[in-house]
Short mmCIF file of C-alpha atoms and ligand atoms in Angstrom, two decimals:
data_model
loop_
_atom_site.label_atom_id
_atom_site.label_comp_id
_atom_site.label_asym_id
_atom_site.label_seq_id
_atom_site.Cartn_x
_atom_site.Cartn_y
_atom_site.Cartn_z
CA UNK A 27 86.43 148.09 213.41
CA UNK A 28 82.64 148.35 212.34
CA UNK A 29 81.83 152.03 210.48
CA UNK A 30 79.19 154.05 212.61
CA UNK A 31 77.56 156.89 211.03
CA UNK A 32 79.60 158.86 213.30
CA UNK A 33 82.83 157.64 211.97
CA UNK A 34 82.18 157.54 208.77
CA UNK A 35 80.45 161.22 208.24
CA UNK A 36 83.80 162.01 210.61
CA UNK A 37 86.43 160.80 207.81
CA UNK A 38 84.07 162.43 205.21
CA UNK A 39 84.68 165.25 207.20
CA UNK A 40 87.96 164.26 207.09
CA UNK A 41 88.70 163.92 203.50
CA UNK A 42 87.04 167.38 202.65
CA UNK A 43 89.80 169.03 205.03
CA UNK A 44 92.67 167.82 202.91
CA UNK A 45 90.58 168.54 199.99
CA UNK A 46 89.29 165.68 198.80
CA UNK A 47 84.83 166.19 197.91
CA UNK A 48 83.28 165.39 201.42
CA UNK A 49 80.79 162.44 201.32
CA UNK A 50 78.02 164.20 203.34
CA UNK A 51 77.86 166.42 200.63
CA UNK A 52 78.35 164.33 197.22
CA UNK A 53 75.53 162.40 198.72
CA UNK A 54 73.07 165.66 199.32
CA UNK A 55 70.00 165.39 196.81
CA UNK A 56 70.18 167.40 193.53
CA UNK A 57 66.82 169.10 192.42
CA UNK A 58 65.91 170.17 188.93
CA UNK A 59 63.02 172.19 187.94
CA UNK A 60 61.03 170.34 184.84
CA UNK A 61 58.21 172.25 183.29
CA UNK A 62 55.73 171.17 180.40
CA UNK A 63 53.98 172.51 177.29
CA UNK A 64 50.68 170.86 178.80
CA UNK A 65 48.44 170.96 182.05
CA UNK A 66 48.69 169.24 185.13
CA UNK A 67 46.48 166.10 184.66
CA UNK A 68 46.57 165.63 180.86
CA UNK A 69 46.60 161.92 180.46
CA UNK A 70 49.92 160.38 178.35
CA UNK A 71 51.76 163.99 178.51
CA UNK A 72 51.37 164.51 182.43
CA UNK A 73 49.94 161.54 184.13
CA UNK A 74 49.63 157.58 183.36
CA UNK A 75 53.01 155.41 182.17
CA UNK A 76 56.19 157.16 181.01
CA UNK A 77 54.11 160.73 181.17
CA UNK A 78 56.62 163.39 182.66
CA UNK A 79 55.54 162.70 186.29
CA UNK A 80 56.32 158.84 185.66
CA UNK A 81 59.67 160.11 184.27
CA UNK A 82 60.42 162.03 187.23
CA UNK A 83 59.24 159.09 189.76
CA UNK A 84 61.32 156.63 188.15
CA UNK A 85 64.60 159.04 187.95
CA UNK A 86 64.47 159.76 191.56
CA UNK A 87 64.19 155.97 192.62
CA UNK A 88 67.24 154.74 189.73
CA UNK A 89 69.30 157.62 191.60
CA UNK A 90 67.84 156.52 195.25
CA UNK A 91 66.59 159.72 195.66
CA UNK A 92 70.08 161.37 194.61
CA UNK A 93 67.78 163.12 191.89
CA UNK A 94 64.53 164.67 192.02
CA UNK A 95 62.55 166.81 189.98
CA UNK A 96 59.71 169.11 190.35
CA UNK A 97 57.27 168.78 188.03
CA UNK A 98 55.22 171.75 186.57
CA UNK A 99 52.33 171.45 183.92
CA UNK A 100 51.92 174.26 181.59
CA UNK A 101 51.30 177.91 183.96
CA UNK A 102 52.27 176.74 187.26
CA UNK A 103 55.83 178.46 186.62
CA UNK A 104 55.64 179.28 183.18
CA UNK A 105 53.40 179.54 180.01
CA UNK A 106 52.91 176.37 178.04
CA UNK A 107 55.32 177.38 175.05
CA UNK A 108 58.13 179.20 177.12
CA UNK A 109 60.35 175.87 177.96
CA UNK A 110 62.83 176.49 175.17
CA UNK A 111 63.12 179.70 176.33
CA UNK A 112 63.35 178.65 179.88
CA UNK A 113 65.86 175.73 179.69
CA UNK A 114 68.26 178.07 177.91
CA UNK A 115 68.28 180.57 180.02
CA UNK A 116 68.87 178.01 182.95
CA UNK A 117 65.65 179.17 184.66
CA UNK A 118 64.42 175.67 184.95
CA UNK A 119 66.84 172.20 183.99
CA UNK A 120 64.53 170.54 181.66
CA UNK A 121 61.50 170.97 180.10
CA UNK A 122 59.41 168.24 178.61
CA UNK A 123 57.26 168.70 175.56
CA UNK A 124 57.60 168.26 171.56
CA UNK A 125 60.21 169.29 169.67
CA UNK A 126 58.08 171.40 166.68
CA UNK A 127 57.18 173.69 168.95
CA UNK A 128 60.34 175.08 168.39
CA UNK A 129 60.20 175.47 164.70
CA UNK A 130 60.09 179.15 165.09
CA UNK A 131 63.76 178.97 166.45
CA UNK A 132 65.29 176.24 164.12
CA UNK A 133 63.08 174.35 161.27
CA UNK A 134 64.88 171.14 161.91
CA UNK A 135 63.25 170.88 165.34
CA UNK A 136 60.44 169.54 163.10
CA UNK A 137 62.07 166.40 162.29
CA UNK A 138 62.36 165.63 166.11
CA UNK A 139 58.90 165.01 166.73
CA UNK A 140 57.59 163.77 163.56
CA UNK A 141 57.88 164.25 159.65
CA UNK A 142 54.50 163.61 157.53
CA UNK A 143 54.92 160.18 155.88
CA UNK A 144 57.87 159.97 157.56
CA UNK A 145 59.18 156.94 159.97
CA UNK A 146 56.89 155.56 162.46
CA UNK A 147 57.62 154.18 166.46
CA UNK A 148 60.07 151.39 165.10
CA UNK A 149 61.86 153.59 162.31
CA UNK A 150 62.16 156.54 164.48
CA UNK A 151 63.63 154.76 167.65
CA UNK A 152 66.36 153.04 165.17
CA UNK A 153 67.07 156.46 163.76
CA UNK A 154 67.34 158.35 166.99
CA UNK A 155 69.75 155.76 168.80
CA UNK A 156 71.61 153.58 166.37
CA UNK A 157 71.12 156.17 163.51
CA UNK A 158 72.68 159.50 164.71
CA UNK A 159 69.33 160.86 165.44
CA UNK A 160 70.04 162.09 169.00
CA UNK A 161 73.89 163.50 167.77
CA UNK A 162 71.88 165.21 165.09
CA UNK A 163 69.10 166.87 167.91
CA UNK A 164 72.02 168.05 169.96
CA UNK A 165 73.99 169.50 167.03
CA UNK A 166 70.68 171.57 166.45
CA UNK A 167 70.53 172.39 169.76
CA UNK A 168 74.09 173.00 170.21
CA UNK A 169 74.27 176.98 169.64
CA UNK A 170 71.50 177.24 172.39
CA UNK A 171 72.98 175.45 174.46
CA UNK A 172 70.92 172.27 175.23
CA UNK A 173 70.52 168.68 174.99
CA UNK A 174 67.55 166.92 174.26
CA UNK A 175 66.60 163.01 173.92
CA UNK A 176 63.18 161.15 173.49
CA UNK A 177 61.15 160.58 176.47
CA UNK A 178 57.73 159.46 175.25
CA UNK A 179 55.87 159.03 171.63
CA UNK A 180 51.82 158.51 171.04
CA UNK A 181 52.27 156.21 168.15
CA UNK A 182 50.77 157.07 165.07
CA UNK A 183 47.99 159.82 165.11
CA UNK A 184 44.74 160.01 163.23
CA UNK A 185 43.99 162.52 160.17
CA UNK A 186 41.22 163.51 162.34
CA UNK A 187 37.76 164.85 162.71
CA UNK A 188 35.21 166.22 159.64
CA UNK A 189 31.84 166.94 159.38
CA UNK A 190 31.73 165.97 155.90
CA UNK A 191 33.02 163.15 153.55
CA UNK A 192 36.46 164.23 151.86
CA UNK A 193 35.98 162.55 148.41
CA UNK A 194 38.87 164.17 146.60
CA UNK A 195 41.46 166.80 146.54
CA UNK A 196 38.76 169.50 145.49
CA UNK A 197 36.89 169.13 149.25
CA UNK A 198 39.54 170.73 150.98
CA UNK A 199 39.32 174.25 149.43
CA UNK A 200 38.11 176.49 151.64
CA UNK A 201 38.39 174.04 154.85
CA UNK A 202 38.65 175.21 157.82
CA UNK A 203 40.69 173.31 160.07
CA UNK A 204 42.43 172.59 162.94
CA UNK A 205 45.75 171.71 162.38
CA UNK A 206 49.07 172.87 163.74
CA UNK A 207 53.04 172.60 162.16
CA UNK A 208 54.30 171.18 159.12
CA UNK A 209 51.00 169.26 158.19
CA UNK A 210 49.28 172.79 158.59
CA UNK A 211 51.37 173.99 155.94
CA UNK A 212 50.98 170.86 153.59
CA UNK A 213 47.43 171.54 153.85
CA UNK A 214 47.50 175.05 153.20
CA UNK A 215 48.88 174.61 149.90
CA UNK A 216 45.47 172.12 149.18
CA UNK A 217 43.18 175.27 150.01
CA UNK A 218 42.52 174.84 153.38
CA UNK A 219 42.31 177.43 155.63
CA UNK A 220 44.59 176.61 158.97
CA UNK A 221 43.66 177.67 162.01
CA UNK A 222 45.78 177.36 165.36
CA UNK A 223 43.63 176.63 168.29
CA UNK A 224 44.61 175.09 171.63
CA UNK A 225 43.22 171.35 172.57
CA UNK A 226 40.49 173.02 175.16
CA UNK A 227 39.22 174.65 172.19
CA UNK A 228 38.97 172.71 169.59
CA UNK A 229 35.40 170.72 170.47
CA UNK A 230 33.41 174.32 170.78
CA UNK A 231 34.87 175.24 167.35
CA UNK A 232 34.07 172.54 165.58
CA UNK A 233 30.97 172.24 167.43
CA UNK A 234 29.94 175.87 166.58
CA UNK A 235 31.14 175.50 163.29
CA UNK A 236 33.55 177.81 163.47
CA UNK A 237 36.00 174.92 161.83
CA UNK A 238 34.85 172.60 159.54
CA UNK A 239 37.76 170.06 160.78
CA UNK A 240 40.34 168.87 163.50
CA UNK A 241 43.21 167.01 164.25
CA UNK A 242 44.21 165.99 168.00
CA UNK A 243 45.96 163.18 168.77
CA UNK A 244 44.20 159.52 168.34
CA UNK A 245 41.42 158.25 169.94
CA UNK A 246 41.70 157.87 173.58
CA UNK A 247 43.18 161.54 173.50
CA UNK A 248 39.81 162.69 171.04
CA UNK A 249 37.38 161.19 172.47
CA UNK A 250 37.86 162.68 176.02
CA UNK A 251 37.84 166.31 174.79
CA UNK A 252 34.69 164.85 172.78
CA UNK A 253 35.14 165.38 169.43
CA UNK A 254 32.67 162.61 168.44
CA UNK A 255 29.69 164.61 169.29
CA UNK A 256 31.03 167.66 166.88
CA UNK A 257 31.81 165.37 163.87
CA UNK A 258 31.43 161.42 162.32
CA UNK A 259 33.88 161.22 159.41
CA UNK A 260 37.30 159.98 161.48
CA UNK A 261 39.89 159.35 158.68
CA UNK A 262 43.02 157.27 159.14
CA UNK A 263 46.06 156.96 159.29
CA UNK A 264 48.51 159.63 160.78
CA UNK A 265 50.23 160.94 158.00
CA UNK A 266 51.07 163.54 159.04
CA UNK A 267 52.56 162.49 162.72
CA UNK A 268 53.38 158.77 161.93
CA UNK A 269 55.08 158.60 165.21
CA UNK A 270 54.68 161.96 167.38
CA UNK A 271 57.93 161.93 169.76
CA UNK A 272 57.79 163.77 173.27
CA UNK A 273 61.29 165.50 173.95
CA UNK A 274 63.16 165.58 177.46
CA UNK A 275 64.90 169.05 176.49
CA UNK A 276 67.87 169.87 179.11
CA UNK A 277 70.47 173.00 179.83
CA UNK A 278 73.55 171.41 178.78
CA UNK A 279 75.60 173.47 181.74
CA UNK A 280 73.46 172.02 183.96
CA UNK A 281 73.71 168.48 182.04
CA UNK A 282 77.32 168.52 182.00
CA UNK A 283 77.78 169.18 185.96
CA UNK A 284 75.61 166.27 186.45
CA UNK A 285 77.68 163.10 187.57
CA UNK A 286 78.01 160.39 185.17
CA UNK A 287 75.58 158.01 186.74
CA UNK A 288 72.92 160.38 187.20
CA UNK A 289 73.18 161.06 183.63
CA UNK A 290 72.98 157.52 182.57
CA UNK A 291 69.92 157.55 184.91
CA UNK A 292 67.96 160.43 183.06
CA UNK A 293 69.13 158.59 179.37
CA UNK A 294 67.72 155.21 180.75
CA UNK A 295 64.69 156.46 182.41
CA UNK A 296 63.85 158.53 178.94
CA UNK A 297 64.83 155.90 177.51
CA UNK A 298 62.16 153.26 179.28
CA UNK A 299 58.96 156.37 179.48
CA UNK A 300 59.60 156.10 175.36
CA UNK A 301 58.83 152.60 175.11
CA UNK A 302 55.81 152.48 178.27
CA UNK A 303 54.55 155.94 177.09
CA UNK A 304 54.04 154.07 173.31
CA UNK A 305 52.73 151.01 174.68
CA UNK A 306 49.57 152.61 176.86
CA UNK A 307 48.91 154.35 173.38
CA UNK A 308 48.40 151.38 171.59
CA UNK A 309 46.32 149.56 174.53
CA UNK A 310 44.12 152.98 175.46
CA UNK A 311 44.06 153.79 171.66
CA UNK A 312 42.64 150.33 170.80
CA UNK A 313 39.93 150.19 173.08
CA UNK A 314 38.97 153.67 172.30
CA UNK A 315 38.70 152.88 168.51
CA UNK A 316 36.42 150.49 169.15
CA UNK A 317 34.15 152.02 171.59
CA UNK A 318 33.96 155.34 169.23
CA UNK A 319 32.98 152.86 166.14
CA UNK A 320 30.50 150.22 168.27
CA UNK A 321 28.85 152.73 170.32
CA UNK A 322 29.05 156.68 169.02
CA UNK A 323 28.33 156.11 165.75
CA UNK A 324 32.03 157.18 163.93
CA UNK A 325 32.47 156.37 160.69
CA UNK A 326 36.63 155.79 160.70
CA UNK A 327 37.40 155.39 157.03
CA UNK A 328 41.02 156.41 154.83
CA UNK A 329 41.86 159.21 153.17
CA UNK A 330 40.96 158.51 148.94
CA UNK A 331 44.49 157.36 147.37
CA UNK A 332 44.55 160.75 145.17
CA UNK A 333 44.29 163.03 147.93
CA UNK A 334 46.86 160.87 149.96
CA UNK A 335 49.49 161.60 146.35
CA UNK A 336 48.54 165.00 146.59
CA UNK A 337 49.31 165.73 150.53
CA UNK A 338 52.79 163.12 149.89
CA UNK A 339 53.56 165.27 146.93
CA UNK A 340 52.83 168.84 148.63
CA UNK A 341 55.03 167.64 151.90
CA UNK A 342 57.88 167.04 149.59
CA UNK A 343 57.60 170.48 148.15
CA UNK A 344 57.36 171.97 151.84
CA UNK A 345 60.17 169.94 152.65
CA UNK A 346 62.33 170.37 150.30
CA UNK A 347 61.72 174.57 150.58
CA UNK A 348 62.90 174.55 154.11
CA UNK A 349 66.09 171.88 153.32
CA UNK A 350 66.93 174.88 150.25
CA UNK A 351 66.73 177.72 153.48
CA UNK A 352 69.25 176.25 156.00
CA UNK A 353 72.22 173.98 155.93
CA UNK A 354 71.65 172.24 159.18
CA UNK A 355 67.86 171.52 157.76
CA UNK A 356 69.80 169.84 154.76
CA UNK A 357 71.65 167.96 157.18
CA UNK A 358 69.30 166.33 159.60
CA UNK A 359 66.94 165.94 156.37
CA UNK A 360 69.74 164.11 154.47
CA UNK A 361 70.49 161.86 157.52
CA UNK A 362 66.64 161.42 157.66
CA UNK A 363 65.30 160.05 154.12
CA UNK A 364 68.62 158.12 154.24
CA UNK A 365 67.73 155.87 157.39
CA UNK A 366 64.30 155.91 155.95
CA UNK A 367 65.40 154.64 152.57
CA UNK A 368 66.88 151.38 154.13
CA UNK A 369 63.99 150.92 156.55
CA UNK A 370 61.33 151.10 154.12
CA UNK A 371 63.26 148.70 152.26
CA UNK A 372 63.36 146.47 154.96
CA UNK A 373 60.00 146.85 155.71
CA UNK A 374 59.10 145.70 152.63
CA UNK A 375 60.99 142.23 153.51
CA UNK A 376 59.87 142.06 157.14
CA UNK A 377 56.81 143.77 159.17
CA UNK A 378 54.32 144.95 155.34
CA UNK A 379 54.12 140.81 154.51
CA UNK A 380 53.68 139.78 157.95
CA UNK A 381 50.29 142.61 157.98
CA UNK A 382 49.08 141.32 154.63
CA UNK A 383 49.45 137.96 155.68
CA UNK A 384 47.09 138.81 158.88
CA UNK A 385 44.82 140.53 156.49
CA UNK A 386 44.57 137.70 154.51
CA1 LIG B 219 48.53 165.82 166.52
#
């Protein structure tokens, strides 16, 4: 006999009489509430490949439409820095942002989103799935009751913006810059005078004057808030965010009453936005670069070798202060350096010939 709707919704009907779950209603659409620390429209974090709207798209068509989320930039349900807050207390599902935002609640939330001279895209990807990365993030998380996994990275960052040459250690005494987290602390303890601003704010300070310097992101991300026009000296690399990780963060009650397939959906469409959000970093970043260099006069130069020692040997120190403070720092530190040990060895072997070689 050939199933109509009617027959079949009937023996769903059916099944959920002698108490088996009714198919009418296993198959009705679940919706989760996803907020983010940033605005509606910000390119890489809100819109473009593997941004959180991306994310959302592609979960609802893996699930065929069995899971959809609502999107909210930062203010349309709550303020940009409330989504730990939120997630826990099972106002919203998930919240999508960085990690060291959260440093406030637990220090190792740092090493989530990005350690200075610490691993970069590859590294930190072979940590977090193959390394115990992840277990470690959800052991962190685990007394607030959340989960968390990577959902999108920028690649490595810039140092940033200045309006004058650095030349040594000695030029950043009395600097006043832009800079927020663990970095901001490295540099403190050079002199430099840190100052927290938002990203809408930071071309009028440094404009003004009112800094002297400013890290953002990398150049696609700098040059559209227009930093170029406030200051010429762009130095390289990242240090300080070698790899800068976007977190999917998740109420675990919430996680846990989600069916196993729809859970393996969110993991592999993180999963994918991780890899597409890192890719349209490299291409946007790339064509940026050049266009700030060729056409608005930026002169993108590295940091001098001493003052590179000095902000290596000052993040240790910071570091190793917070790993003294708390045992599950130690922990996720220990499990850290450890991966990074063995893939800085094998970097040595495999991708720093192959760039000399190019260089050549
Ligand atoms: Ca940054």
């Amino acid at each position: 006999m050939k199933t109509t709707r009617r027959s079949f919704l009937t023996a769903g009907a059916a099944a959920g009489a002698l108490g088996f779950p009714m198919i009418a209603k296993a198959q009705s659409p679940i919706t989760w509430k996803m907020t983010s620390a940033y605005p509606k429209g910000s390119p890489f974090y809100m819109d473009g490949p593997g941004s959180a709207t991306d994310l959302a798209k592609r979960i609802e068509a893996m699930s065929g439409g069995r899971l959809k989320i609502q999107v909210y930039g930062a203010g349309e349900l709550i303020p940009a820095l409330e989504g730990f807050d939120a997630v826990r207390a099972g106002t919203v599902e998930m919240n999508h942002a960085n990690s060291y935002f959260w440093t406030g609640k637990t220090f190792a939330a740092q090493y989530f989103t990005a350690v200075p001279f610490g691993l970069n895209f590859q590294g930190i990807n072979g940590w977090f799935y193959d390394g115990g990365g992840i277990q470690l993030w959800n052991e962190v998380y685990a007394p607030f009751g959340m989960v968390a996994m990577p959902c999108g990275n920028t690649g490595v960052q810039m140092t940033g913006w200045f309006k004058k040459e650095i030349n040594s250690v000695a030029d950043f005494k009395g600097l006043k810059m832009r800079i927020p987290g663990l970095a901001g602390k490295v540099y403190a303890t050079l002199g430099v005078d840190v100052k927290l601003l938002p990203g809408g704010e930071i071309f009028p300070a440094l404009e003004r004057g009112v800094i002297d310097a400013a890290e953002f992101v990398g150049p696609y991300q700098d040059r559209r808030l227009g930093l170029q026009k406030a200051a010429k000296y762009y130095y390289t690399t990242g240090w300080h965010e070698p790899a800068t990780v976007s977190e999917l963060l998740i109420n675990k009650a919430a996680w846990q009453k989600l069916p196993k397939d729809l859970q393996a959906v969110v993991e592999n469409a993180a999963a994918a936005c991780n890899v597409i959000s890192e890719g349209w970093c490299q291409k946007t970043n790339a064509e940026a670069m050049e266009d700030l260099v060729k056409n608005h006069g930026v002169i993108a130069r590295p940091l001098p070798d001493d003052v590179i020692k000095a902000l290596r040997e000052q993040t240790a120190k910071v570091l190793a202060e917070a790993v003294a403070k708390d045992p599950i720092v130690k922990k996720v530190n220990d499990s850290y350096m450890a991966y990074k040990a063995k893939f800085d060895a094998w970097s040595k072997f495999s991708e720093t010939p192959y760039h000399t070689k190019i260089q050549a």
